[in-house]
Amino acid sequence: MLLNLKRSADIIVSSFFLLVLSPLLLITGVIIKVTMPGPLFFRQRRVGMHQKLFDILKFRSMKVDRSAEESFDFDKDEERITSFGRLIRRLKIDELPQLLNVLKGDMSLVGPRPTIEQQVEEYDAYQRRRLDVKPGMTGLAQVNGNTYLTWEERIEYDIEYVDTHSLKQDVGIILKTILIVLFGEGNFKKTERKISKG
């Protein structure tokens, strides 16, 4: 029942945001095409619920460099980010195409952030529980410190979401995500958490 309600909410809300934000999406797309030769979207294979693979969509924020894309070299990635790319990353505009992933059903509005196959291969049984729900555009970890969290703390928040998620909680996470975008992540830093051993 909850899964059906959550899916219905995902379809309705993602469709609404795609409609309302269409001018912003169009302007962003035009600027990217004019200032950065290459594809409009960045696509990357991610792992979804029950290890189903899908291609996540983002507005491209970096200059095209195939060798760097394959190397996962974060220093090179930083050098390739354009000034407009930094802006859309800071405002999370680069993530908005994932509304299409939500509409398609590969993702949900709220859930653990989808990760790459290489990381999933290193999961233990406890960490794999984060794959029991659809990955989200935002999640419990993202509104409780995100970049200030350790990897272990993010996993704890993800598992907590798996165990306790509800539509009411999802609404709260979405609203808090909007506040973080408007006022900055530094105003929502982490609190100390006890790390489970699994």
Short mmCIF file of C-alpha atoms in Angstrom, two decimals:
data_model
loop_
_atom_site.label_atom_id
_atom_site.label_comp_id
_atom_site.label_asym_id
_atom_site.label_seq_id
_atom_site.Cartn_x
_atom_site.Cartn_y
_atom_site.Cartn_z
CA MET A 1 0.00 0.00 0.00
CA LEU A 2 2.75 2.43 1.01
CA LEU A 3 4.76 1.60 -2.11
CA ASN A 4 1.74 2.30 -4.34
CA LEU A 5 1.08 5.62 -2.60
CA LYS A 6 4.75 6.58 -2.83
CA ARG A 7 4.85 5.74 -6.54
CA SER A 8 1.69 7.76 -7.18
CA ALA A 9 3.16 10.70 -5.27
CA ASP A 10 6.40 10.41 -7.25
CA ILE A 11 4.52 10.58 -10.56
CA ILE A 12 2.32 13.50 -9.54
CA VAL A 13 5.04 15.59 -7.88
CA SER A 14 7.75 14.96 -10.50
CA SER A 15 5.29 15.82 -13.30
CA PHE A 16 4.33 19.01 -11.45
CA PHE A 17 7.94 20.08 -10.96
CA LEU A 18 8.84 19.28 -14.57
CA LEU A 19 5.99 21.53 -15.70
CA VAL A 20 6.64 24.39 -13.27
CA LEU A 21 10.42 24.31 -13.75
CA SER A 22 10.31 23.89 -17.53
CA PRO A 23 11.43 27.51 -18.20
CA LEU A 24 14.44 27.03 -15.88
CA LEU A 25 15.24 23.67 -17.48
CA LEU A 26 15.04 25.20 -20.96
CA ILE A 27 17.25 28.18 -20.10
CA THR A 28 19.80 25.93 -18.39
CA GLY A 29 19.88 23.62 -21.40
CA VAL A 30 20.40 26.49 -23.84
CA ILE A 31 23.28 27.95 -21.77
CA ILE A 32 24.98 24.56 -21.55
CA LYS A 33 24.72 23.98 -25.31
CA VAL A 34 26.04 27.48 -26.07
CA THR A 35 28.92 27.50 -23.57
CA MET A 36 29.96 23.83 -23.49
CA PRO A 37 30.20 21.89 -26.77
CA GLY A 38 29.03 18.32 -26.34
CA PRO A 39 25.99 16.50 -24.97
CA LEU A 40 23.42 18.30 -22.83
CA PHE A 41 23.20 15.57 -20.21
CA PHE A 42 25.74 13.65 -18.18
CA ARG A 43 24.71 9.99 -17.99
CA GLN A 44 26.21 7.44 -15.64
CA ARG A 45 25.27 3.87 -14.79
CA ARG A 46 24.00 3.61 -11.21
CA VAL A 47 22.59 0.82 -9.03
CA GLY A 48 18.95 1.05 -8.04
CA MET A 49 16.52 -0.97 -5.94
CA HIS A 50 17.39 -4.69 -5.77
CA GLN A 51 20.59 -3.91 -7.73
CA LYS A 52 18.71 -2.96 -10.90
CA LEU A 53 21.02 -0.88 -13.12
CA PHE A 54 19.88 2.38 -14.71
CA ASP A 55 21.38 5.52 -16.25
CA ILE A 56 21.12 8.57 -14.01
CA LEU A 57 20.66 11.96 -15.70
CA LYS A 58 22.27 15.27 -14.77
CA PHE A 59 22.82 18.52 -16.61
CA ARG A 60 26.43 18.44 -17.75
CA SER A 61 28.59 20.78 -15.66
CA MET A 62 32.04 19.79 -16.98
CA LYS A 63 33.93 20.04 -20.23
CA VAL A 64 33.94 16.79 -22.20
CA ASP A 65 37.00 14.62 -21.51
CA ARG A 66 36.33 10.93 -22.10
CA SER A 67 39.59 9.75 -20.52
CA ALA A 68 38.88 11.70 -17.32
CA GLU A 69 35.30 10.45 -17.19
CA GLU A 70 36.51 6.85 -17.17
CA SER A 71 39.27 7.38 -14.59
CA PHE A 72 37.13 8.65 -11.66
CA ASP A 73 39.91 11.22 -11.00
CA PHE A 74 38.20 13.82 -8.80
CA ASP A 75 41.06 16.32 -9.18
CA LYS A 76 40.68 16.24 -12.95
CA ASP A 77 36.92 16.53 -12.56
CA GLU A 78 37.37 19.69 -10.49
CA GLU A 79 39.53 21.23 -13.21
CA ARG A 80 36.91 20.46 -15.87
CA ILE A 81 33.98 22.15 -14.10
CA THR A 82 32.96 25.39 -15.82
CA SER A 83 31.85 28.56 -14.00
CA PHE A 84 28.25 27.93 -15.03
CA GLY A 85 28.68 24.31 -13.99
CA ARG A 86 29.69 25.41 -10.50
CA LEU A 87 26.60 27.59 -10.28
CA ILE A 88 24.14 24.88 -11.25
CA ARG A 89 25.87 22.44 -8.90
CA ARG A 90 25.66 24.85 -5.97
CA LEU A 91 21.96 25.44 -6.62
CA LYS A 92 21.37 21.71 -7.34
CA ILE A 93 19.96 22.61 -10.76
CA ASP A 94 22.20 19.97 -12.34
CA GLU A 95 20.18 17.32 -10.47
CA LEU A 96 16.79 18.38 -11.87
CA PRO A 97 16.86 16.04 -14.92
CA GLN A 98 16.57 13.21 -12.41
CA LEU A 99 12.89 14.12 -12.26
CA LEU A 100 12.76 12.12 -15.51
CA ASN A 101 14.37 9.17 -13.70
CA VAL A 102 11.65 9.49 -11.06
CA LEU A 103 8.88 9.69 -13.65
CA LYS A 104 10.29 6.61 -15.40
CA GLY A 105 10.34 4.68 -12.12
CA ASP A 106 14.08 4.09 -11.69
CA MET A 107 14.23 6.55 -8.81
CA SER A 108 12.00 8.10 -6.18
CA LEU A 109 11.92 11.71 -5.01
CA VAL A 110 13.22 10.55 -1.62
CA GLY A 111 15.54 7.65 -0.83
CA PRO A 112 19.22 6.78 -0.47
CA ARG A 113 21.28 8.43 -3.19
CA PRO A 114 22.11 5.99 -6.02
CA THR A 115 25.71 4.86 -6.16
CA ILE A 116 28.04 3.32 -8.73
CA GLU A 117 28.58 -0.41 -9.26
CA GLN A 118 32.14 -0.34 -7.91
CA GLN A 119 30.93 0.82 -4.50
CA VAL A 120 28.09 -1.70 -4.33
CA GLU A 121 30.57 -4.51 -4.96
CA GLU A 122 32.25 -3.55 -1.67
CA TYR A 123 29.02 -3.57 0.39
CA ASP A 124 28.55 -6.03 3.22
CA ALA A 125 25.12 -7.55 3.93
CA TYR A 126 24.12 -4.69 6.23
CA GLN A 127 25.06 -1.98 3.72
CA ARG A 128 23.18 -3.77 0.93
CA ARG A 129 19.96 -3.06 2.81
CA ARG A 130 20.06 0.47 1.40
CA LEU A 131 19.16 -1.18 -1.94
CA ASP A 132 15.83 -2.41 -0.52
CA VAL A 133 14.14 0.84 -1.59
CA LYS A 134 14.38 2.98 -4.72
CA PRO A 135 17.21 5.51 -4.73
CA GLY A 136 16.16 9.12 -4.37
CA MET A 137 16.96 12.63 -5.57
CA THR A 138 17.37 13.53 -1.91
CA GLY A 139 17.38 11.52 1.29
CA LEU A 140 17.73 11.47 5.05
CA ALA A 141 21.53 11.76 4.86
CA GLN A 142 21.30 14.71 2.47
CA VAL A 143 19.28 16.78 4.97
CA ASN A 144 21.38 15.84 7.99
CA GLY A 145 24.84 17.02 7.02
CA ASN A 146 25.53 15.27 3.69
CA THR A 147 29.05 16.44 2.80
CA TYR A 148 29.86 16.80 6.51
CA LEU A 149 29.05 13.12 7.10
CA THR A 150 31.41 10.17 6.98
CA TRP A 151 30.56 7.28 4.65
CA GLU A 152 29.51 5.17 7.64
CA GLU A 153 27.18 7.90 8.89
CA ARG A 154 25.52 8.20 5.49
CA ILE A 155 24.92 4.46 5.47
CA GLU A 156 23.32 4.70 8.92
CA TYR A 157 20.94 7.41 7.74
CA ASP A 158 20.11 5.37 4.62
CA ILE A 159 19.31 2.25 6.66
CA GLU A 160 17.26 4.33 9.08
CA TYR A 161 15.24 5.57 6.11
CA VAL A 162 14.74 2.02 4.83
CA ASP A 163 13.36 1.02 8.25
CA THR A 164 11.19 4.07 8.97
CA HIS A 165 10.17 5.73 5.70
CA SER A 166 6.68 7.16 5.31
CA LEU A 167 4.97 9.74 3.11
CA LYS A 168 5.00 12.20 6.01
CA GLN A 169 8.74 11.75 6.41
CA ASP A 170 9.24 12.17 2.65
CA VAL A 171 7.39 15.50 2.70
CA GLY A 172 9.59 16.69 5.57
CA ILE A 173 12.77 15.67 3.73
CA ILE A 174 11.67 17.45 0.54
CA LEU A 175 10.86 20.65 2.44
CA LYS A 176 14.18 20.53 4.29
CA THR A 177 16.00 19.94 0.99
CA ILE A 178 14.46 23.15 -0.38
CA LEU A 179 15.64 25.06 2.71
CA ILE A 180 19.17 23.67 2.29
CA VAL A 181 19.26 24.80 -1.35
CA LEU A 182 18.08 28.28 -0.33
CA PHE A 183 20.16 28.80 2.81
CA GLY A 184 23.14 26.46 2.43
CA GLU A 185 24.15 23.10 3.78
CA GLY A 186 26.29 24.61 6.54
CA ASN A 187 23.14 25.54 8.44
CA PHE A 188 22.12 21.87 8.66
CA LYS A 189 25.26 20.14 9.90
CA LYS A 190 25.28 16.66 11.34
CA THR A 191 24.67 15.61 14.90
CA GLU A 192 26.73 12.85 16.48
CA ARG A 193 25.43 9.35 15.70
CA LYS A 194 26.23 5.92 17.03
CA ILE A 195 27.51 3.74 14.20
CA SER A 196 26.02 0.27 13.97
CA LYS A 197 28.30 -2.69 13.41
CA GLY A 198 25.64 -4.34 11.23
#
